[in-house]
Tab-separated table of N, CA, C and O in Angstrom:
chain	number	residue	atom	x	y	z
A	12	MET	N	-19.893	12.865	13.644
A	12	MET	CA	-19.796	11.507	13.160
A	12	MET	C	-19.029	11.509	11.841
A	12	MET	O	-19.232	12.365	11.002
A	13	SER	N	-18.177	10.530	11.662
A	13	SER	CA	-17.380	10.415	10.449
A	13	SER	C	-17.535	9.026	9.855
A	13	SER	O	-17.788	8.056	10.560
A	14	VAL	N	-17.334	8.957	8.551
A	14	VAL	CA	-17.341	7.685	7.836
A	14	VAL	C	-16.016	7.582	7.098
A	14	VAL	O	-15.535	8.568	6.527
A	15	TYR	N	-15.427	6.397	7.113
A	15	TYR	CA	-14.150	6.173	6.460
A	15	TYR	C	-14.288	5.075	5.413
A	15	TYR	O	-15.023	4.114	5.602
A	16	LYS	N	-13.596	5.252	4.333
A	16	LYS	CA	-13.567	4.262	3.252
A	16	LYS	C	-12.234	3.537	3.322
A	16	LYS	O	-11.211	4.129	3.668
A	17	VAL	N	-12.238	2.248	2.973
A	17	VAL	CA	-11.020	1.439	2.971
A	17	VAL	C	-10.789	0.934	1.542
A	17	VAL	O	-11.700	0.387	0.926
A	18	ILE	N	-9.571	1.147	1.050
A	18	ILE	CA	-9.197	0.644	-0.268
A	18	ILE	C	-7.947	-0.217	-0.131
A	18	ILE	O	-7.202	-0.091	0.842
A	19	GLU	N	-7.729	-1.071	-1.107
A	19	GLU	CA	-6.535	-1.915	-1.113
A	19	GLU	C	-5.543	-1.378	-2.142
A	19	GLU	O	-5.924	-1.060	-3.264
A	20	LEU	N	-4.290	-1.269	-1.745
A	20	LEU	CA	-3.218	-0.838	-2.631
A	20	LEU	C	-2.082	-1.852	-2.566
A	20	LEU	O	-1.896	-2.508	-1.540
A	21	VAL	N	-1.331	-1.959	-3.648
A	21	VAL	CA	-0.139	-2.799	-3.672
A	21	VAL	C	1.035	-1.922	-4.065
A	21	VAL	O	1.038	-1.322	-5.139
A	22	GLY	N	2.013	-1.817	-3.166
A	22	GLY	CA	3.237	-1.078	-3.453
A	22	GLY	C	4.335	-2.050	-3.841
A	22	GLY	O	4.367	-3.184	-3.355
A	23	THR	N	5.223	-1.614	-4.730
A	23	THR	CA	6.336	-2.459	-5.140
A	23	THR	C	7.654	-1.710	-4.993
A	23	THR	O	7.692	-0.487	-5.058
A	24	SER	N	8.712	-2.476	-4.785
A	24	SER	CA	10.038	-1.898	-4.637
A	24	SER	C	11.088	-2.950	-4.966
A	24	SER	O	10.886	-4.133	-4.705
A	25	GLU	N	12.199	-2.508	-5.500
A	25	GLU	CA	13.326	-3.413	-5.712
A	25	GLU	C	14.188	-3.515	-4.458
A	25	GLU	O	15.072	-4.364	-4.395
A	26	LYS	N	13.947	-2.651	-3.448
A	26	LYS	CA	14.776	-2.596	-2.242
A	26	LYS	C	14.277	-3.484	-1.104
A	26	LYS	O	15.027	-4.280	-0.557
A	27	SER	N	12.986	-3.270	-0.695
A	27	SER	CA	12.498	-3.946	0.509
A	27	SER	C	10.977	-3.847	0.602
A	27	SER	O	10.349	-3.071	-0.109
A	28	TRP	N	10.400	-4.644	1.524
A	28	TRP	CA	8.967	-4.540	1.787
A	28	TRP	C	8.623	-3.189	2.396
A	28	TRP	O	7.592	-2.619	2.086
A	29	GLU	N	9.479	-2.693	3.269
A	29	GLU	CA	9.232	-1.391	3.884
A	29	GLU	C	9.155	-0.290	2.823
A	29	GLU	O	8.276	0.565	2.863
A	30	ASP	N	10.065	-0.334	1.872
A	30	ASP	CA	10.048	0.652	0.802
A	30	ASP	C	8.804	0.482	-0.069
A	30	ASP	O	8.211	1.472	-0.502
A	31	ALA	N	8.388	-0.739	-0.307
A	31	ALA	CA	7.169	-0.987	-1.082
A	31	ALA	C	5.960	-0.367	-0.390
A	31	ALA	O	5.128	0.283	-1.026
A	32	ALA	N	5.870	-0.548	0.938
A	32	ALA	CA	4.767	0.051	1.695
A	32	ALA	C	4.846	1.567	1.646
A	32	ALA	O	3.827	2.248	1.470
A	33	GLN	N	6.035	2.114	1.785
A	33	GLN	CA	6.199	3.567	1.729
A	33	GLN	C	5.795	4.117	0.368
A	33	GLN	O	5.202	5.196	0.286
A	34	GLN	N	6.101	3.404	-0.702
A	34	GLN	CA	5.717	3.846	-2.048
A	34	GLN	C	4.194	3.920	-2.166
A	34	GLN	O	3.649	4.880	-2.723
A	35	ALA	N	3.501	2.914	-1.653
A	35	ALA	CA	2.039	2.896	-1.719
A	35	ALA	C	1.426	4.021	-0.892
A	35	ALA	O	0.502	4.704	-1.333
A	36	VAL	N	1.954	4.236	0.318
A	36	VAL	CA	1.427	5.303	1.176
A	36	VAL	C	1.701	6.675	0.559
A	36	VAL	O	0.832	7.554	0.573
A	37	ALA	N	2.869	6.864	-0.013
A	37	ALA	CA	3.196	8.144	-0.648
A	37	ALA	C	2.234	8.444	-1.787
A	37	ALA	O	1.762	9.573	-1.942
A	38	LYS	N	1.922	7.438	-2.582
A	38	LYS	CA	0.985	7.629	-3.696
A	38	LYS	C	-0.409	7.943	-3.171
A	38	LYS	O	-1.096	8.826	-3.686
A	39	ALA	N	-0.839	7.223	-2.134
A	39	ALA	CA	-2.154	7.474	-1.547
A	39	ALA	C	-2.230	8.883	-0.975
A	39	ALA	O	-3.228	9.593	-1.155
A	40	ARG	N	-1.184	9.297	-0.309
A	40	ARG	CA	-1.147	10.629	0.302
A	40	ARG	C	-1.262	11.733	-0.751
A	40	ARG	O	-1.828	12.782	-0.498
A	41	SER	N	-0.751	11.474	-1.951
A	41	SER	CA	-0.785	12.500	-2.994
A	41	SER	C	-2.178	12.680	-3.608
A	41	SER	O	-2.437	13.701	-4.224
A	42	SER	N	-3.061	11.679	-3.443
A	42	SER	CA	-4.369	11.803	-4.080
A	42	SER	C	-5.562	11.667	-3.132
A	42	SER	O	-6.686	11.938	-3.533
A	43	LEU	N	-5.334	11.258	-1.892
A	43	LEU	CA	-6.422	11.095	-0.924
A	43	LEU	C	-6.234	12.055	0.239
A	43	LEU	O	-5.110	12.369	0.616
A	44	ARG	N	-7.347	12.481	0.818
A	44	ARG	CA	-7.283	13.372	1.974
A	44	ARG	C	-7.586	12.615	3.267
A	44	ARG	O	-8.305	11.632	3.260
A	45	GLU	N	-7.020	13.093	4.323
A	45	GLU	CA	-7.302	12.602	5.670
A	45	GLU	C	-7.119	11.088	5.800
A	45	GLU	O	-8.005	10.379	6.244
A	46	LEU	N	-5.920	10.613	5.426
A	46	LEU	CA	-5.596	9.204	5.651
A	46	LEU	C	-5.595	8.934	7.150
A	46	LEU	O	-5.147	9.764	7.941
A	47	ARG	N	-6.080	7.759	7.541
A	47	ARG	CA	-6.178	7.440	8.965
A	47	ARG	C	-5.329	6.244	9.367
A	47	ARG	O	-4.498	6.323	10.240
A	48	ILE	N	-5.573	5.119	8.741
A	48	ILE	CA	-4.927	3.873	9.146
A	48	ILE	C	-4.420	3.160	7.896
A	48	ILE	O	-5.094	3.137	6.874
A	49	VAL	N	-3.246	2.565	8.002
A	49	VAL	CA	-2.727	1.700	6.942
A	49	VAL	C	-2.406	0.357	7.591
A	49	VAL	O	-1.690	0.296	8.587
A	50	GLU	N	-2.969	-0.690	7.035
A	50	GLU	CA	-2.781	-2.037	7.560
A	50	GLU	C	-2.073	-2.872	6.505
A	50	GLU	O	-2.528	-2.954	5.359
A	51	VAL	N	-0.962	-3.497	6.879
A	51	VAL	CA	-0.249	-4.381	5.966
A	51	VAL	C	-0.936	-5.742	6.016
A	51	VAL	O	-1.000	-6.376	7.063
A	52	ASN	N	-1.456	-6.176	4.871
A	52	ASN	CA	-2.187	-7.447	4.815
A	52	ASN	C	-1.334	-8.605	4.343
A	52	ASN	O	-1.525	-9.737	4.785
A	53	LYS	N	-0.434	-8.325	3.410
A	53	LYS	CA	0.319	-9.416	2.805
A	53	LYS	C	1.631	-8.883	2.260
A	53	LYS	O	1.680	-7.788	1.705
A	54	LEU	N	2.667	-9.657	2.434
A	54	LEU	CA	3.971	-9.359	1.851
A	54	LEU	C	4.336	-10.514	0.933
A	54	LEU	O	4.179	-11.676	1.309
A	55	ASP	N	4.809	-10.192	-0.268
A	55	ASP	CA	5.277	-11.255	-1.144
A	55	ASP	C	6.431	-10.748	-2.000
A	55	ASP	O	6.791	-9.575	-1.942
A	56	ILE	N	7.003	-11.657	-2.757
A	56	ILE	CA	8.166	-11.349	-3.584
A	56	ILE	C	7.886	-11.822	-5.002
A	56	ILE	O	7.414	-12.947	-5.204
A	57	LYS	N	8.178	-10.970	-5.967
A	57	LYS	CA	8.088	-11.349	-7.375
A	57	LYS	C	9.467	-11.838	-7.810
A	57	LYS	O	10.477	-11.193	-7.534
A	58	LEU	N	9.494	-12.985	-8.481
A	58	LEU	CA	10.759	-13.568	-8.932
A	58	LEU	C	10.904	-13.406	-10.445
A	58	LEU	O	9.921	-13.412	-11.179
A	59	ASP	N	12.143	-13.303	-10.897
A	59	ASP	CA	12.407	-13.251	-12.334
A	59	ASP	C	12.496	-14.671	-12.880
A	59	ASP	O	12.269	-15.652	-12.159
A	60	ASP	N	12.826	-14.809	-14.150
A	60	ASP	CA	12.870	-16.117	-14.806
A	60	ASP	C	13.920	-17.058	-14.223
A	60	ASP	O	13.796	-18.278	-14.328
A	61	GLN	N	14.970	-16.508	-13.599
A	61	GLN	CA	16.015	-17.327	-12.992
A	61	GLN	C	15.762	-17.618	-11.512
A	61	GLN	O	16.584	-18.237	-10.853
A	62	GLY	N	14.640	-17.137	-10.980
A	62	GLY	CA	14.325	-17.367	-9.579
A	62	GLY	C	14.920	-16.347	-8.628
A	62	GLY	O	14.879	-16.527	-7.415
A	63	ASN	N	15.481	-15.265	-9.165
A	63	ASN	CA	16.024	-14.194	-8.329
A	63	ASN	C	14.931	-13.190	-7.970
A	63	ASN	O	13.954	-13.038	-8.710
A	64	ILE	N	15.121	-12.497	-6.867
A	64	ILE	CA	14.141	-11.506	-6.447
A	64	ILE	C	14.131	-10.343	-7.437
A	64	ILE	O	15.147	-9.702	-7.670
A	65	ALA	N	12.957	-10.090	-8.007
A	65	ALA	CA	12.779	-8.974	-8.938
A	65	ALA	C	12.127	-7.787	-8.245
A	65	ALA	O	12.421	-6.637	-8.566
A	66	ALA	N	11.226	-8.063	-7.276
A	66	ALA	CA	10.538	-6.975	-6.574
A	66	ALA	C	9.909	-7.490	-5.287
A	66	ALA	O	9.485	-8.645	-5.206
A	67	TYR	N	9.880	-6.610	-4.300
A	67	TYR	CA	9.153	-6.846	-3.057
A	67	TYR	C	7.797	-6.168	-3.212
A	67	TYR	O	7.707	-5.068	-3.752
A	68	ARG	N	6.746	-6.827	-2.721
A	68	ARG	CA	5.410	-6.253	-2.829
A	68	ARG	C	4.731	-6.251	-1.466
A	68	ARG	O	4.824	-7.232	-0.723
A	69	ALA	N	4.058	-5.155	-1.160
A	69	ALA	CA	3.309	-5.024	0.088
A	69	ALA	C	1.866	-4.685	-0.260
A	69	ALA	O	1.610	-3.701	-0.958
A	70	ARG	N	0.935	-5.524	0.193
A	70	ARG	CA	-0.484	-5.267	-0.023
A	70	ARG	C	-1.036	-4.588	1.229
A	70	ARG	O	-0.900	-5.117	2.341
A	71	LEU	N	-1.646	-3.422	1.049
A	71	LEU	CA	-2.096	-2.601	2.163
A	71	LEU	C	-3.573	-2.269	2.066
A	71	LEU	O	-4.094	-2.070	0.965
A	72	ASN	N	-4.236	-2.178	3.214
A	72	ASN	CA	-5.551	-1.556	3.302
A	72	ASN	C	-5.325	-0.150	3.838
A	72	ASN	O	-4.664	0.019	4.870
A	73	VAL	N	-5.857	0.831	3.133
A	73	VAL	CA	-5.688	2.231	3.510
A	73	VAL	C	-7.059	2.818	3.790
A	73	VAL	O	-7.974	2.679	2.962
A	74	SER	N	-7.230	3.444	4.953
A	74	SER	CA	-8.516	4.085	5.252
A	74	SER	C	-8.355	5.593	5.238
A	74	SER	O	-7.312	6.136	5.621
A	75	PHE	N	-9.403	6.250	4.762
A	75	PHE	CA	-9.417	7.711	4.679
A	75	PHE	C	-10.844	8.198	4.880
A	75	PHE	O	-11.804	7.449	4.692
A	76	LYS	N	-10.969	9.455	5.271
A	76	LYS	CA	-12.278	10.031	5.534
A	76	LYS	C	-13.075	10.101	4.236
A	76	LYS	O	-12.567	10.530	3.210
A	77	TYR	N	-14.309	9.655	4.310
A	77	TYR	CA	-15.183	9.564	3.143
A	77	TYR	C	-16.115	10.769	3.120
A	77	TYR	O	-16.845	11.020	4.067
A	78	ASP	N	-16.038	11.518	2.025
A	78	ASP	CA	-16.943	12.656	1.814
A	78	ASP	C	-17.984	12.244	0.787
A	78	ASP	O	-17.625	11.870	-0.324
A	79	SER	N	-19.243	12.310	1.170
A	79	SER	CA	-20.266	11.906	0.211
A	79	SER	C	-20.887	13.099	-0.468
A	79	SER	O	-20.724	14.213	-0.120
């Protein structure tokens, strides 16, 4: 029997939503063990003062095996 924990992460990128998600997963992979599922919950865009795209953001739920 296994138990998994789910956390929320927000990745950002100046390139794309896909890159933002990849940035978040890469960071999670570097500090968490046994990642299982990543679910994209929300995509949004941060705008600068002139209304131009400053960053793409991807909000993710990441699950990993929980060791107690």
